[in-house]
């Protein structure tokens, strides 16, 4: 249990506040349309495709790194699981979004990953992608749709999830190796998050 006050973060580490959110019934879906030239599709994701979109969506401006530290075998086990569904938005033939729905827990769906590249941010595409996520999650016999975000992700993520119908239910502090220090991400990744080398 953390006590009140400041707690030093060791060099080479990164700290984040993680917020867990859920919805327990399907919300009213907000109206959305995709911009011209943008298409939604399901993906039979391989390692190269997945790691490329993961980096372009979350590892340049933000500090997504969890899937980049997994072995090929561990990541393939997730990607090949029939209870994991992956979707994207394509613009003029280039994939520009990642939506990953995880139904591996009975009665629940986790919004495991959700994001757009900078090429689609601000176009309304994110709302459409979230509508697809909500619709597809609640098509299954689930009683809970959940997601978590943290302070090394986009600062817009938490408010977007809340506007989409998710309710915060708890928070935690996580400390982990800084992926830039251990060579998983380049030093230029997530310039908004300070990095302190040992």
mmCIF file of C-alpha atoms in Angstrom:
data_model
loop_
_atom_site.group_PDB
_atom_site.id
_atom_site.type_symbol
_atom_site.label_atom_id
_atom_site.label_comp_id
_atom_site.label_asym_id
_atom_site.label_seq_id
_atom_site.Cartn_x
_atom_site.Cartn_y
_atom_site.Cartn_z
ATOM 1 C CA UNK A 1 0.000 0.000 0.000
ATOM 2 C CA UNK A 2 1.388 3.381 -1.000
ATOM 3 C CA UNK A 3 1.540 5.975 1.738
ATOM 4 C CA UNK A 4 0.683 9.637 1.236
ATOM 5 C CA UNK A 5 3.483 11.775 -0.142
ATOM 6 C CA UNK A 6 6.027 11.661 -2.934
ATOM 7 C CA UNK A 7 7.766 8.448 -3.967
ATOM 8 C CA UNK A 8 11.001 8.553 -5.958
ATOM 9 C CA UNK A 9 11.013 6.732 -9.295
ATOM 10 C CA UNK A 10 14.358 5.045 -9.925
ATOM 11 C CA UNK A 11 16.316 6.044 -13.044
ATOM 12 C CA UNK A 12 15.533 3.753 -15.944
ATOM 13 C CA UNK A 13 11.933 3.300 -14.829
ATOM 14 C CA UNK A 14 8.669 4.905 -15.894
ATOM 15 C CA UNK A 15 5.652 5.428 -13.646
ATOM 16 C CA UNK A 16 2.033 5.747 -14.694
ATOM 17 C CA UNK A 17 -1.399 6.006 -13.169
ATOM 18 C CA UNK A 18 -3.638 3.338 -14.671
ATOM 19 C CA UNK A 19 -7.396 3.920 -14.776
ATOM 20 C CA UNK A 20 -9.697 0.923 -15.187
ATOM 21 C CA UNK A 21 -13.104 1.510 -16.777
ATOM 22 C CA UNK A 22 -16.101 -0.646 -17.614
ATOM 23 C CA UNK A 23 -19.613 -0.623 -18.978
ATOM 24 C CA UNK A 24 -22.157 -3.198 -17.822
ATOM 25 C CA UNK A 25 -24.823 -2.572 -20.441
ATOM 26 C CA UNK A 26 -24.788 -1.379 -24.013
ATOM 27 C CA UNK A 27 -24.936 2.429 -24.185
ATOM 28 C CA UNK A 28 -26.716 4.454 -26.806
ATOM 29 C CA UNK A 29 -24.343 4.576 -29.748
ATOM 30 C CA UNK A 30 -23.457 8.041 -30.948
ATOM 31 C CA UNK A 31 -23.974 8.832 -34.625
ATOM 32 C CA UNK A 32 -20.864 8.562 -36.789
ATOM 33 C CA UNK A 33 -19.753 8.267 -40.385
ATOM 34 C CA UNK A 34 -16.365 7.500 -41.795
ATOM 35 C CA UNK A 35 -14.572 10.108 -43.913
ATOM 36 C CA UNK A 36 -14.462 9.488 -47.626
ATOM 37 C CA UNK A 37 -11.721 7.023 -48.497
ATOM 38 C CA UNK A 38 -11.676 5.374 -45.047
ATOM 39 C CA UNK A 39 -12.905 1.786 -44.653
ATOM 40 C CA UNK A 40 -13.392 -0.481 -41.627
ATOM 41 C CA UNK A 41 -12.277 -4.102 -41.883
ATOM 42 C CA UNK A 42 -11.378 -7.144 -39.806
ATOM 43 C CA UNK A 43 -7.766 -8.292 -39.995
ATOM 44 C CA UNK A 44 -6.211 -11.744 -39.869
ATOM 45 C CA UNK A 45 -3.165 -10.252 -38.202
ATOM 46 C CA UNK A 46 0.324 -11.633 -38.544
ATOM 47 C CA UNK A 47 3.319 -10.566 -36.490
ATOM 48 C CA UNK A 48 4.714 -8.031 -38.962
ATOM 49 C CA UNK A 49 1.365 -6.346 -39.593
ATOM 50 C CA UNK A 50 0.508 -6.222 -35.903
ATOM 51 C CA UNK A 51 3.832 -4.849 -34.710
ATOM 52 C CA UNK A 52 3.835 -2.224 -37.468
ATOM 53 C CA UNK A 53 0.362 -0.885 -36.653
ATOM 54 C CA UNK A 54 1.032 -1.127 -32.909
ATOM 55 C CA UNK A 55 4.124 1.066 -33.283
ATOM 56 C CA UNK A 56 2.488 3.575 -35.632
ATOM 57 C CA UNK A 57 -0.613 3.954 -33.448
ATOM 58 C CA UNK A 58 0.897 3.959 -29.988
ATOM 59 C CA UNK A 59 4.672 3.939 -29.825
ATOM 60 C CA UNK A 60 5.722 7.138 -31.584
ATOM 61 C CA UNK A 61 3.703 9.827 -29.807
ATOM 62 C CA UNK A 62 2.758 7.733 -26.766
ATOM 63 C CA UNK A 63 4.540 4.982 -24.918
ATOM 64 C CA UNK A 64 2.775 1.778 -25.957
ATOM 65 C CA UNK A 65 5.250 -1.040 -25.484
ATOM 66 C CA UNK A 66 3.546 -4.042 -23.866
ATOM 67 C CA UNK A 67 3.179 -6.121 -27.005
ATOM 68 C CA UNK A 68 6.648 -5.166 -28.259
ATOM 69 C CA UNK A 69 8.279 -6.960 -25.321
ATOM 70 C CA UNK A 70 6.451 -10.232 -26.016
ATOM 71 C CA UNK A 71 8.112 -13.104 -27.816
ATOM 72 C CA UNK A 72 6.892 -14.105 -31.274
ATOM 73 C CA UNK A 73 5.344 -17.262 -29.811
ATOM 74 C CA UNK A 74 3.479 -15.420 -27.041
ATOM 75 C CA UNK A 75 2.149 -12.749 -29.390
ATOM 76 C CA UNK A 76 1.117 -15.310 -32.020
ATOM 77 C CA UNK A 77 -0.795 -17.225 -29.366
ATOM 78 C CA UNK A 78 -2.915 -14.096 -28.782
ATOM 79 C CA UNK A 79 -3.286 -13.171 -32.453
ATOM 80 C CA UNK A 80 -4.306 -16.705 -33.443
ATOM 81 C CA UNK A 81 -6.822 -17.158 -30.630
ATOM 82 C CA UNK A 82 -10.347 -17.315 -32.107
ATOM 83 C CA UNK A 83 -11.623 -15.326 -29.110
ATOM 84 C CA UNK A 84 -9.443 -12.328 -30.069
ATOM 85 C CA UNK A 85 -10.713 -10.128 -32.903
ATOM 86 C CA UNK A 86 -8.635 -7.434 -34.602
ATOM 87 C CA UNK A 87 -9.882 -4.632 -36.833
ATOM 88 C CA UNK A 88 -8.455 -1.592 -38.567
ATOM 89 C CA UNK A 89 -9.420 1.481 -40.517
ATOM 90 C CA UNK A 90 -7.747 1.809 -43.902
ATOM 91 C CA UNK A 91 -7.279 5.062 -45.757
ATOM 92 C CA UNK A 92 -6.380 4.815 -49.418
ATOM 93 C CA UNK A 93 -5.052 1.295 -48.874
ATOM 94 C CA UNK A 94 -2.941 2.105 -45.776
ATOM 95 C CA UNK A 95 -4.019 0.705 -42.404
ATOM 96 C CA UNK A 96 -4.230 3.523 -39.853
ATOM 97 C CA UNK A 97 -5.950 2.121 -36.731
ATOM 98 C CA UNK A 98 -5.916 -0.733 -34.250
ATOM 99 C CA UNK A 99 -8.983 -2.176 -32.523
ATOM 100 C CA UNK A 100 -8.446 -5.366 -30.546
ATOM 101 C CA UNK A 101 -11.350 -7.073 -28.779
ATOM 102 C CA UNK A 102 -10.518 -9.883 -26.348
ATOM 103 C CA UNK A 103 -13.320 -12.316 -25.444
ATOM 104 C CA UNK A 104 -11.107 -14.886 -23.706
ATOM 105 C CA UNK A 105 -12.690 -14.241 -20.288
ATOM 106 C CA UNK A 106 -16.158 -15.774 -20.087
ATOM 107 C CA UNK A 107 -18.926 -13.186 -19.950
ATOM 108 C CA UNK A 108 -16.627 -10.248 -20.647
ATOM 109 C CA UNK A 109 -14.945 -8.375 -23.463
ATOM 110 C CA UNK A 110 -11.759 -6.391 -22.996
ATOM 111 C CA UNK A 111 -11.017 -3.479 -25.277
ATOM 112 C CA UNK A 112 -7.391 -4.583 -25.303
ATOM 113 C CA UNK A 113 -6.063 -1.941 -27.708
ATOM 114 C CA UNK A 114 -7.707 1.009 -29.397
ATOM 115 C CA UNK A 115 -6.095 3.837 -31.319
ATOM 116 C CA UNK A 116 -5.534 5.730 -34.541
ATOM 117 C CA UNK A 117 -2.430 6.993 -36.264
ATOM 118 C CA UNK A 118 -2.034 10.748 -36.567
ATOM 119 C CA UNK A 119 -3.341 10.451 -40.152
ATOM 120 C CA UNK A 120 -6.875 9.821 -38.832
ATOM 121 C CA UNK A 121 -6.975 11.726 -35.542
ATOM 122 C CA UNK A 122 -9.491 14.555 -35.740
ATOM 123 C CA UNK A 123 -11.435 13.093 -38.675
ATOM 124 C CA UNK A 124 -14.250 11.477 -36.668
ATOM 125 C CA UNK A 125 -12.820 8.050 -37.420
ATOM 126 C CA UNK A 126 -12.188 7.325 -33.746
ATOM 127 C CA UNK A 127 -15.882 7.675 -32.908
ATOM 128 C CA UNK A 128 -16.793 5.297 -35.721
ATOM 129 C CA UNK A 129 -14.178 2.773 -34.568
ATOM 130 C CA UNK A 130 -15.498 2.955 -30.998
ATOM 131 C CA UNK A 131 -19.051 2.452 -32.230
ATOM 132 C CA UNK A 132 -17.911 -0.713 -33.975
ATOM 133 C CA UNK A 133 -16.168 -1.854 -30.796
ATOM 134 C CA UNK A 134 -19.274 -1.308 -28.657
ATOM 135 C CA UNK A 135 -21.587 -2.937 -31.159
ATOM 136 C CA UNK A 136 -19.382 -6.002 -31.611
ATOM 137 C CA UNK A 137 -18.703 -6.417 -27.879
ATOM 138 C CA UNK A 138 -22.393 -6.411 -26.991
ATOM 139 C CA UNK A 139 -23.321 -8.770 -29.836
ATOM 140 C CA UNK A 140 -21.788 -11.493 -27.658
ATOM 141 C CA UNK A 141 -23.280 -12.832 -24.393
ATOM 142 C CA UNK A 142 -21.222 -10.511 -22.177
ATOM 143 C CA UNK A 143 -22.181 -8.615 -19.043
ATOM 144 C CA UNK A 144 -19.055 -6.462 -18.922
ATOM 145 C CA UNK A 145 -17.047 -4.503 -21.500
ATOM 146 C CA UNK A 146 -13.863 -3.105 -19.991
ATOM 147 C CA UNK A 147 -10.720 -1.157 -20.837
ATOM 148 C CA UNK A 148 -7.825 0.511 -19.071
ATOM 149 C CA UNK A 149 -5.735 3.502 -19.981
ATOM 150 C CA UNK A 150 -2.852 5.280 -18.334
ATOM 151 C CA UNK A 151 -0.962 8.537 -18.146
ATOM 152 C CA UNK A 152 1.620 7.499 -20.761
ATOM 153 C CA UNK A 153 -1.158 7.119 -23.350
ATOM 154 C CA UNK A 154 -2.923 9.951 -25.170
ATOM 155 C CA UNK A 155 -4.297 12.481 -22.666
ATOM 156 C CA UNK A 156 -7.542 12.395 -24.669
ATOM 157 C CA UNK A 157 -8.073 8.659 -24.102
ATOM 158 C CA UNK A 158 -9.698 8.790 -20.660
ATOM 159 C CA UNK A 159 -12.265 11.448 -21.535
ATOM 160 C CA UNK A 160 -13.023 9.704 -24.843
ATOM 161 C CA UNK A 161 -13.714 6.416 -23.078
ATOM 162 C CA UNK A 162 -15.970 8.172 -20.582
ATOM 163 C CA UNK A 163 -17.907 9.915 -23.359
ATOM 164 C CA UNK A 164 -18.295 6.530 -25.026
ATOM 165 C CA UNK A 165 -20.085 5.077 -21.998
ATOM 166 C CA UNK A 166 -17.290 3.595 -19.879
ATOM 167 C CA UNK A 167 -17.224 4.384 -16.149
ATOM 168 C CA UNK A 168 -13.974 4.531 -14.135
ATOM 169 C CA UNK A 169 -13.969 1.876 -11.403
ATOM 170 C CA UNK A 170 -10.453 1.985 -9.903
ATOM 171 C CA UNK A 171 -6.909 3.246 -10.330
ATOM 172 C CA UNK A 172 -3.424 1.855 -9.730
ATOM 173 C CA UNK A 173 0.145 3.086 -9.933
ATOM 174 C CA UNK A 174 2.403 1.027 -12.190
ATOM 175 C CA UNK A 175 6.189 1.239 -12.363
ATOM 176 C CA UNK A 176 8.054 -0.578 -15.120
ATOM 177 C CA UNK A 177 11.282 -0.467 -17.107
ATOM 178 C CA UNK A 178 11.333 2.546 -19.416
ATOM 179 C CA UNK A 179 11.078 0.931 -22.877
ATOM 180 C CA UNK A 180 13.390 3.604 -24.310
ATOM 181 C CA UNK A 181 16.107 2.780 -21.789
ATOM 182 C CA UNK A 182 15.975 -0.971 -22.453
ATOM 183 C CA UNK A 183 15.959 -0.495 -26.240
ATOM 184 C CA UNK A 184 12.359 -1.542 -27.010
ATOM 185 C CA UNK A 185 11.496 1.955 -28.281
ATOM 186 C CA UNK A 186 13.741 4.703 -29.667
ATOM 187 C CA UNK A 187 14.793 7.591 -27.441
ATOM 188 C CA UNK A 188 12.560 9.889 -29.505
ATOM 189 C CA UNK A 189 9.348 8.015 -28.588
ATOM 190 C CA UNK A 190 6.782 9.798 -26.404
ATOM 191 C CA UNK A 191 8.661 13.087 -25.944
ATOM 192 C CA UNK A 192 5.965 14.143 -23.453
ATOM 193 C CA UNK A 193 7.178 11.490 -20.963
ATOM 194 C CA UNK A 194 10.586 12.313 -19.423
ATOM 195 C CA UNK A 195 13.192 9.565 -19.474
ATOM 196 C CA UNK A 196 15.953 9.253 -16.872
ATOM 197 C CA UNK A 197 18.763 6.828 -17.566
ATOM 198 C CA UNK A 198 20.611 5.067 -14.748
#
